[in-house]
Structure formats: structure tokens, C-alpha cells
Short mmCIF file of C-alpha atoms in Angstrom, two decimals:
data_model
loop_
_atom_site.label_atom_id
_atom_site.label_comp_id
_atom_site.label_asym_id
_atom_site.label_seq_id
_atom_site.Cartn_x
_atom_site.Cartn_y
_atom_site.Cartn_z
CA UNK W 1 -0.99 -3.40 7.80
CA UNK W 2 -3.61 -0.71 7.43
CA UNK W 3 -6.84 -1.53 5.68
CA UNK W 4 -5.44 0.56 2.85
CA UNK W 5 -2.65 -1.45 2.14
CA UNK W 6 -4.72 -4.75 2.01
CA UNK W 7 -7.22 -2.82 -0.40
CA UNK W 8 -3.98 -1.86 -2.59
CA UNK W 9 -2.63 -5.09 -2.89
CA UNK W 10 -5.38 -6.97 -3.60
CA UNK W 11 -6.00 -4.55 -6.50
CA UNK W 12 -2.42 -5.14 -7.37
CA UNK W 13 -3.28 -8.92 -7.35
CA UNK W 14 -6.39 -8.33 -9.84
CA UNK W 15 -4.41 -6.55 -12.12
CA UNK W 16 -2.22 -9.40 -12.40
CA UNK W 17 -4.57 -11.87 -13.00
CA UNK W 18 -5.91 -9.50 -15.47
CA UNK W 19 -2.29 -9.06 -17.40
CA UNK W 20 -2.37 -12.61 -17.36
CA UNK W 21 -5.51 -13.09 -19.26
CA UNK W 22 -4.88 -10.48 -21.35
CA UNK W 23 -4.69 -11.31 -25.19
CA UNK W 24 -2.95 -7.98 -26.50
CA UNK W 25 0.75 -7.00 -25.60
CA UNK W 26 -0.44 -3.53 -24.49
CA UNK W 27 -3.31 -4.13 -22.29
CA UNK W 28 -1.11 -6.93 -20.37
CA UNK W 29 1.53 -3.94 -20.16
CA UNK W 30 -1.11 -1.82 -19.01
CA UNK W 31 -2.19 -4.05 -16.42
CA UNK W 32 1.75 -4.77 -14.84
CA UNK W 33 1.88 -1.21 -14.70
CA UNK W 34 -1.12 -0.57 -12.94
CA UNK W 35 -0.16 -3.85 -10.49
CA UNK W 36 3.29 -2.13 -10.05
CA UNK W 37 1.69 1.20 -9.27
CA UNK W 38 -0.90 -0.75 -6.49
CA UNK W 39 1.93 -2.41 -5.25
CA UNK W 40 3.70 1.12 -4.64
CA UNK W 41 0.87 2.36 -3.01
CA UNK W 42 0.34 -0.33 -0.60
CA UNK W 43 4.17 0.32 0.20
CA UNK W 44 3.39 4.03 1.17
CA UNK W 45 0.53 3.18 3.38
CA UNK W 46 2.59 0.68 5.35
CA UNK W 47 5.56 2.96 5.65
CA UNK W 48 3.23 5.62 6.38
CA UNK W 49 1.56 3.10 9.14
CA UNK W 50 4.80 2.27 10.59
CA UNK W 51 6.17 6.24 11.00
CA UNK W 52 3.01 7.19 12.40
CA UNK W 53 3.31 4.21 15.07
CA UNK W 54 6.71 5.39 15.69
CA UNK W 55 5.98 9.00 16.23
CA UNK W 56 2.94 7.78 18.64
CA UNK W 57 5.38 5.81 20.48
CA UNK W 58 7.78 8.42 21.11
CA UNK W 59 5.06 10.91 22.09
CA UNK W 60 3.58 8.89 24.89
CA UNK W 61 6.57 9.57 27.53
CA UNK W 62 6.16 13.00 26.88
CA UNK W 63 2.40 12.82 27.29
CA UNK W 64 3.29 11.16 30.65
CA UNK W 65 5.51 13.47 31.96
CA UNK W 66 3.58 16.85 31.12
CA UNK W 67 0.36 14.92 33.01
CA UNK W 68 2.31 14.51 35.79
#
């Protein structure tokens, strides 16, 4: 997992804690929406990292063939 994804997950966790501590329903809902957004960003960062690693792995044999 990338550092970005870890950061995003920690932010989502903090927002969930804020939601649990909120006395007002609108604040709680806002925090829950923020947590959901942070989770989506974490998932995107992980997907991007996975795709990048796959692209790099696919490029290695071609780079080796060119170097020969």
C-alpha cells in the first residue's frame, strides 16, 4: 500500500471518530461523507499503484530485449 493510501485511510478513520463524537446530525453526516471520500481516495491510490506495478513488470522484458 502506498504512503498516500495509508494517509487517506488514517484521515477516514479520523473522520469516523469525529462522526461518532458529533452531537449534531448534520455534523455527523458531513463527517461520514468525508470518511467515505477519504476511503474512495485510498482505493484509487491503491488501484493506481497496482496498475503502475503491472505496467512496470510488463515493460521489464521489453527493456531487457532492447538492451541485448
